[in-house]
Amino acid sequence: MFRSRGQGKMAKGPFLFDRRAKQVIGFVAILYTLLIIHFSNSKYGKFFNNGSKVLLPTTSHLHGINLKKFSASNGPLLNLREQLSHAFPYDPKSAIPRRIWQTWKVGAESVKFPSAFRSYQKDWTERADSDSFEYSLVPDDHIIPLLENLYGEVPLVVKAFKEMPVNILKADFLRYLLLYARGGIYSDMDTVPLKPLGAWPSLDREKFNELKRENNPIPYKNYDPKRGQLQAVDDNGGYDEPGFVIGIEADPDRHDWDDWYARRIQFCQWTIQSKPGHPVLRELILNITATTLNSVSTTKSQTQALIDLSHAKDYNVNYRDRRGLNETYPHEVAKKSSNVDGTDIMNWTGPGLFSDITLEYMNNLIKENPDALLLNGNLEASSNEPLDTKSTRKFYKKISTSLQSNNVVPWEFFSLMTKPVVVDDILVLPITSFSPDVEQMEAKSSSDEMAFVKHMFKGSWKMEADSNAGH
Ligand SMILES: *[C@@H]1O[C@H](CO)[C@@H](O)[C@H](O)[C@H]1NC(C)=O
Ligand SMILES: *[C@@H]1O[C@H](CO)[C@@H](O)[C@H](O)[C@H]1NC(C)=O
Ligand SMILES: *[C@@H]1O[C@H](CO)[C@@H](O)[C@H](O)[C@H]1NC(C)=O
Ligand SMILES: *[C@@H]1O[C@H](CO)[C@@H](O)[C@H](O)[C@H]1NC(C)=O
């Protein structure tokens, strides 16, 4: 009782009026930008209006495509990868947009906004204010107009979003779509920032350059040292911020890990930082759009004509996980809200797919490019360290064989890391960065210098999805 009266008072105070005015200004600014983007793209309309004829390639069979260098051809845009690259070309030299995205069912001004989130949200808006970042909280009723504006030229993406049968899939997909179109930091509503944003190694020029100075580029099979070194040095001001910044979510260093976890290394997607147009996000969006249109009831039959039929199982979420091998499993049953389960969420839009696509991108990168920069300070020997220490070094042999004989970035490269790792323009932060205080898997506390965001684990959409999935 006392609490709700307290909030009622605050809601009528000058503080909220101020915030509302800011939100209106922010919204007008977004609309304005969207209109500009819309009109500047419309000269390509003749290629894009042909949405239903656009092919959906699988991300699993790349046939020698270099994902980093891929860009749309000059002619008609024949498939979704081309459409996405064309609508949002990637500029690796650009700065990371100083912008924070959050999403919730309702805006923070609504009485329905969960009271548990008010202080978290306030932490983010105050952080944004003092670090001169833009802040946007996208409520549910803004999503479709926003996506129709941003992705007006890539209609299959909006169609897939609308057809997703449960909200948790949409919540995952939306974060990738916002970052791919506009860039910035996305962070779940149940997180709080721990440090000034300028202290993140991706934005702190000193820290990032130090990382480059202190570590020697790690060679791999296709690596050409002469070209690789060029990426590493930046004495003459040639500084580019990393394009995609992620943290470790799970790193269970125990022999029975596969009893508990689907993947030995899982990247976290409750907080992500990216430049717009980053190719990892493009591949994720392509994969999710293609999978959705071919796994849900309303479109299944219409999209059969657009897929790579020699790999039809790639498009059906019912073939992911062990059930893919189960001959009596009803693989052809369309996905609806009543039959989506935890495996679907993990492998359709969630951290499972996110981790797979990111690692596959890194492998494509070192297969197709001789000059990718690999830096991993966790592999450097520190003089008086006993051999059985919990550190990436215990996987040294496997890592170097994997890189130098097979051109594969193994999961071990990211295990037990305490210092950030660079893979070309991707910066991977240790588990402490976005998961401090979890008191497992070597995560340190939120007072550690590498801790930037704390996850409070209060996602009510997870409960909603779990009840949907019957768990
Ligand atoms: C759509 O694009 C395809 C491939 O370029 C082309 O063959 C087809 O004629 C186009 N259809 C329309 C209606 O413009
Ligand atoms: C999507 O990605 C998953 C994980 O890498 C893969 O198994 C699947 O074949 C991909 N599907 C499509 C349609 O790209
Ligand atoms: C799907 O998820 C399950 C568990 O959630 C995991 O064991 C499996 O490897 C995943 N499969 C694919 C193809 O992503
Ligand atoms: C295979 O799928 C069927 C139908 O869903 C199920 O009853 C059965 O238990 C599954 N078999 C295994 C080995 O998981």
Tab-separated table of N, CA and C in Angstrom, residues 139-222:
chain	number	residue	atom	x	y	z
A	139	PRO	N	8.008	0.138	-26.758
A	139	PRO	CA	6.900	-0.669	-26.224
A	139	PRO	C	6.244	-1.467	-27.363
A	140	ASP	N	5.504	-2.505	-27.003
A	140	ASP	CA	4.912	-3.399	-28.000
A	140	ASP	C	4.157	-2.680	-29.119
A	141	ASP	N	3.370	-1.639	-28.738
A	141	ASP	CA	2.534	-1.057	-29.801
A	141	ASP	C	3.312	-0.148	-30.763
A	142	HIS	N	4.591	0.046	-30.531
A	142	HIS	CA	5.404	0.775	-31.511
A	142	HIS	C	6.159	-0.167	-32.449
A	143	ILE	N	6.193	-1.455	-32.088
A	143	ILE	CA	7.103	-2.357	-32.813
A	143	ILE	C	6.770	-2.470	-34.301
A	144	ILE	N	5.500	-2.766	-34.599
A	144	ILE	CA	5.168	-3.016	-36.009
A	144	ILE	C	5.391	-1.760	-36.872
A	145	PRO	N	4.875	-0.569	-36.446
A	145	PRO	CA	5.182	0.624	-37.253
A	145	PRO	C	6.692	0.851	-37.409
A	146	LEU	N	7.428	0.622	-36.337
A	146	LEU	CA	8.883	0.823	-36.396
A	146	LEU	C	9.517	-0.143	-37.391
A	147	LEU	N	9.156	-1.421	-37.302
A	147	LEU	CA	9.746	-2.404	-38.214
A	147	LEU	C	9.300	-2.162	-39.651
A	148	GLU	N	8.044	-1.744	-39.819
A	148	GLU	CA	7.584	-1.509	-41.194
A	148	GLU	C	8.353	-0.350	-41.817
A	149	ASN	N	8.753	0.609	-40.990
A	149	ASN	CA	9.594	1.681	-41.503
A	149	ASN	C	11.019	1.229	-41.758
A	150	LEU	N	11.625	0.606	-40.756
A	150	LEU	CA	13.029	0.211	-40.891
A	150	LEU	C	13.202	-0.842	-41.981
A	151	TYR	N	12.308	-1.818	-42.006
A	151	TYR	CA	12.456	-2.968	-42.901
A	151	TYR	C	11.453	-2.945	-44.047
A	152	GLY	N	10.947	-1.755	-44.365
A	152	GLY	CA	9.989	-1.633	-45.454
A	152	GLY	C	10.524	-2.211	-46.760
A	153	GLU	N	11.844	-2.167	-46.923
A	153	GLU	CA	12.446	-2.655	-48.166
A	153	GLU	C	12.794	-4.136	-48.088
A	154	VAL	N	12.565	-4.740	-46.943
A	154	VAL	CA	12.873	-6.165	-46.764
A	154	VAL	C	11.624	-6.834	-46.166
A	155	PRO	N	10.532	-6.870	-46.959
A	155	PRO	CA	9.228	-7.238	-46.387
A	155	PRO	C	9.166	-8.646	-45.774
A	156	LEU	N	9.990	-9.567	-46.246
A	156	LEU	CA	9.920	-10.926	-45.686
A	156	LEU	C	10.289	-10.936	-44.207
A	157	VAL	N	11.172	-10.025	-43.818
A	157	VAL	CA	11.598	-9.950	-42.419
A	157	VAL	C	10.416	-9.546	-41.534
A	158	VAL	N	9.658	-8.541	-41.984
A	158	VAL	CA	8.510	-8.073	-41.200
A	158	VAL	C	7.435	-9.159	-41.158
A	159	LYS	N	7.266	-9.825	-42.290
A	159	LYS	CA	6.291	-10.921	-42.360
A	159	LYS	C	6.657	-12.018	-41.358
A	160	ALA	N	7.932	-12.394	-41.318
A	160	ALA	CA	8.374	-13.437	-40.388
A	160	ALA	C	8.138	-12.986	-38.951
A	161	PHE	N	8.456	-11.722	-38.658
A	161	PHE	CA	8.259	-11.223	-37.297
A	161	PHE	C	6.796	-11.361	-36.888
A	162	LYS	N	5.910	-10.926	-37.780
A	162	LYS	CA	4.476	-10.958	-37.456
A	162	LYS	C	3.989	-12.384	-37.247
A	163	GLU	N	4.593	-13.333	-37.923
A	163	GLU	CA	4.088	-14.712	-37.856
A	163	GLU	C	4.684	-15.540	-36.728
A	164	MET	N	5.636	-14.989	-36.003
A	164	MET	CA	6.204	-15.759	-34.899
A	164	MET	C	5.120	-16.083	-33.885
A	165	PRO	N	5.008	-17.370	-33.503
A	165	PRO	CA	3.866	-17.771	-32.679
A	165	PRO	C	3.954	-17.406	-31.194
A	166	VAL	N	5.135	-17.143	-30.629
A	166	VAL	CA	5.177	-16.756	-29.211
A	166	VAL	C	6.055	-15.529	-29.016
A	167	ASN	N	5.760	-14.778	-27.944
A	167	ASN	CA	6.414	-13.491	-27.733
A	167	ASN	C	7.909	-13.574	-27.471
A	168	ILE	N	8.347	-14.646	-26.857
A	168	ILE	CA	9.778	-14.703	-26.556
A	168	ILE	C	10.595	-14.781	-27.842
A	169	LEU	N	10.056	-15.412	-28.871
A	169	LEU	CA	10.755	-15.451	-30.160
A	169	LEU	C	10.850	-14.033	-30.714
A	170	LYS	N	9.750	-13.295	-30.600
A	170	LYS	CA	9.734	-11.910	-31.093
A	170	LYS	C	10.717	-11.043	-30.317
A	171	ALA	N	10.778	-11.248	-28.992
A	171	ALA	CA	11.678	-10.433	-28.166
A	171	ALA	C	13.127	-10.656	-28.594
A	172	ASP	N	13.483	-11.917	-28.862
A	172	ASP	CA	14.837	-12.208	-29.344
A	172	ASP	C	15.087	-11.571	-30.711
A	173	PHE	N	14.155	-11.816	-31.631
A	173	PHE	CA	14.320	-11.342	-33.010
A	173	PHE	C	14.436	-9.819	-33.043
A	174	LEU	N	13.580	-9.141	-32.236
A	174	LEU	CA	13.547	-7.684	-32.247
A	174	LEU	C	14.915	-7.069	-31.915
A	175	ARG	N	15.620	-7.625	-30.942
A	175	ARG	CA	16.915	-7.028	-30.572
A	175	ARG	C	17.905	-7.099	-31.740
A	176	TYR	N	17.870	-8.217	-32.482
A	176	TYR	CA	18.785	-8.325	-33.627
A	176	TYR	C	18.387	-7.321	-34.720
A	177	LEU	N	17.062	-7.161	-34.894
A	177	LEU	CA	16.575	-6.267	-35.950
A	177	LEU	C	16.894	-4.807	-35.637
A	178	LEU	N	16.738	-4.392	-34.374
A	178	LEU	CA	17.027	-3.009	-33.995
A	178	LEU	C	18.512	-2.714	-34.186
A	179	LEU	N	19.359	-3.637	-33.721
A	179	LEU	CA	20.799	-3.403	-33.813
A	179	LEU	C	21.277	-3.449	-35.266
A	180	TYR	N	20.712	-4.345	-36.062
A	180	TYR	CA	21.151	-4.434	-37.460
A	180	TYR	C	20.788	-3.152	-38.221
A	181	ALA	N	19.604	-2.602	-37.917
A	181	ALA	CA	19.169	-1.412	-38.645
A	181	ALA	C	19.825	-0.137	-38.119
A	182	ARG	N	19.972	-0.024	-36.800
A	182	ARG	CA	20.410	1.255	-36.246
A	182	ARG	C	21.655	1.203	-35.383
A	183	GLY	N	22.027	0.017	-34.896
A	183	GLY	CA	23.229	-0.109	-34.073
A	183	GLY	C	23.055	0.441	-32.664
A	184	GLY	N	24.065	0.222	-31.825
A	184	GLY	CA	24.039	0.691	-30.443
A	184	GLY	C	24.158	-0.469	-29.476
A	185	ILE	N	23.677	-0.206	-28.246
A	185	ILE	CA	23.668	-1.258	-27.229
A	185	ILE	C	22.223	-1.702	-27.057
A	186	TYR	N	21.973	-3.006	-27.089
A	186	TYR	CA	20.687	-3.522	-26.652
A	186	TYR	C	20.912	-4.143	-25.285
A	187	SER	N	20.021	-3.904	-24.330
A	187	SER	CA	20.125	-4.615	-23.060
A	187	SER	C	18.736	-4.929	-22.528
A	188	ASP	N	18.554	-6.156	-22.018
A	188	ASP	CA	17.263	-6.573	-21.481
A	188	ASP	C	16.824	-5.629	-20.363
A	189	MET	N	15.499	-5.581	-20.148
A	189	MET	CA	14.915	-4.688	-19.141
A	189	MET	C	15.374	-5.040	-17.727
A	190	ASP	N	15.754	-6.302	-17.508
A	190	ASP	CA	16.178	-6.698	-16.152
A	190	ASP	C	17.699	-6.676	-16.010
A	191	THR	N	18.313	-5.638	-16.588
A	191	THR	CA	19.762	-5.464	-16.423
A	191	THR	C	20.029	-4.049	-15.917
A	192	VAL	N	21.194	-3.850	-15.317
A	192	VAL	CA	21.610	-2.490	-14.943
A	192	VAL	C	23.051	-2.251	-15.392
A	193	PRO	N	23.322	-1.003	-15.808
A	193	PRO	CA	24.701	-0.674	-16.169
A	193	PRO	C	25.516	-0.463	-14.890
A	194	LEU	N	26.763	-0.936	-14.888
A	194	LEU	CA	27.582	-0.824	-13.675
A	194	LEU	C	28.624	0.277	-13.754
A	195	LYS	N	28.968	0.664	-15.004
A	195	LYS	CA	30.057	1.635	-15.170
A	195	LYS	C	29.679	2.630	-16.263
A	196	PRO	N	30.365	3.769	-16.315
A	196	PRO	CA	30.151	4.671	-17.452
A	196	PRO	C	30.372	3.907	-18.756
A	197	LEU	N	29.544	4.186	-19.772
A	197	LEU	CA	29.612	3.407	-21.012
A	197	LEU	C	30.947	3.596	-21.721
A	198	GLY	N	31.553	4.751	-21.512
A	198	GLY	CA	32.860	5.014	-22.107
A	198	GLY	C	33.961	4.119	-21.565
A	199	ALA	N	33.669	3.378	-20.485
A	199	ALA	CA	34.683	2.490	-19.913
A	199	ALA	C	34.654	1.101	-20.558
A	200	TRP	N	33.613	0.824	-21.369
A	200	TRP	CA	33.590	-0.458	-22.072
A	200	TRP	C	34.816	-0.520	-23.000
A	201	PRO	N	35.491	-1.656	-23.065
A	201	PRO	CA	36.704	-1.727	-23.895
A	201	PRO	C	36.427	-1.402	-25.367
A	202	SER	N	35.160	-1.541	-25.796
A	202	SER	CA	34.825	-1.222	-27.184
A	202	SER	C	34.819	0.276	-27.427
A	203	LEU	N	34.578	1.075	-26.381
A	203	LEU	CA	34.466	2.524	-26.553
A	203	LEU	C	35.663	3.268	-25.978
A	204	ASP	N	36.431	2.596	-25.145
A	204	ASP	CA	37.602	3.222	-24.545
A	204	ASP	C	38.807	2.993	-25.464
A	205	ARG	N	39.127	4.000	-26.223
A	205	ARG	CA	40.154	3.926	-27.245
A	205	ARG	C	41.504	3.469	-26.677
A	206	GLU	N	41.826	4.013	-25.489
A	206	GLU	CA	43.082	3.641	-24.839
A	206	GLU	C	43.140	2.142	-24.573
A	207	LYS	N	42.057	1.633	-23.960
A	207	LYS	CA	42.016	0.220	-23.592
A	207	LYS	C	42.093	-0.666	-24.824
A	208	PHE	N	41.372	-0.268	-25.869
A	208	PHE	CA	41.319	-1.100	-27.065
A	208	PHE	C	42.672	-1.106	-27.771
A	209	ASN	N	43.311	0.046	-27.829
A	209	ASN	CA	44.634	0.106	-28.460
A	209	ASN	C	45.674	-0.654	-27.645
A	210	GLU	N	45.532	-0.607	-26.326
A	210	GLU	CA	46.440	-1.340	-25.455
A	210	GLU	C	46.335	-2.843	-25.738
A	211	LEU	N	45.088	-3.272	-25.916
A	211	LEU	CA	44.829	-4.672	-26.242
A	211	LEU	C	45.555	-5.061	-27.532
A	212	LYS	N	45.539	-4.151	-28.503
A	212	LYS	CA	46.190	-4.425	-29.780
A	212	LYS	C	47.708	-4.386	-29.649
A	213	ARG	N	48.203	-3.465	-28.823
A	213	ARG	CA	49.653	-3.351	-28.648
A	213	ARG	C	50.229	-4.539	-27.893
A	214	GLU	N	49.491	-4.985	-26.876
A	214	GLU	CA	50.078	-5.960	-25.957
A	214	GLU	C	50.042	-7.401	-26.447
A	215	ASN	N	49.213	-7.680	-27.447
A	215	ASN	CA	49.071	-9.064	-27.879
A	215	ASN	C	49.521	-9.243	-29.324
A	216	ASN	N	50.228	-10.338	-29.569
A	216	ASN	CA	50.625	-10.624	-30.937
A	216	ASN	C	49.486	-11.322	-31.665
A	217	PRO	N	49.285	-10.952	-32.962
A	217	PRO	CA	48.247	-11.643	-33.735
A	217	PRO	C	48.524	-13.145	-33.762
A	218	ILE	N	47.480	-13.943	-33.583
A	218	ILE	CA	47.625	-15.392	-33.575
A	218	ILE	C	47.432	-15.911	-34.998
A	219	PRO	N	48.410	-16.698	-35.498
A	219	PRO	CA	48.291	-17.182	-36.875
A	219	PRO	C	47.286	-18.331	-37.002
A	220	TYR	N	46.721	-18.482	-38.166
A	220	TYR	CA	45.870	-19.632	-38.489
A	220	TYR	C	46.276	-20.111	-39.874
A	221	LYS	N	45.669	-21.187	-40.336
A	221	LYS	CA	46.151	-21.831	-41.558
A	221	LYS	C	46.268	-20.872	-42.751
A	222	ASN	N	45.238	-20.116	-43.021
A	222	ASN	CA	45.250	-19.228	-44.200
A	222	ASN	C	45.873	-17.867	-43.921
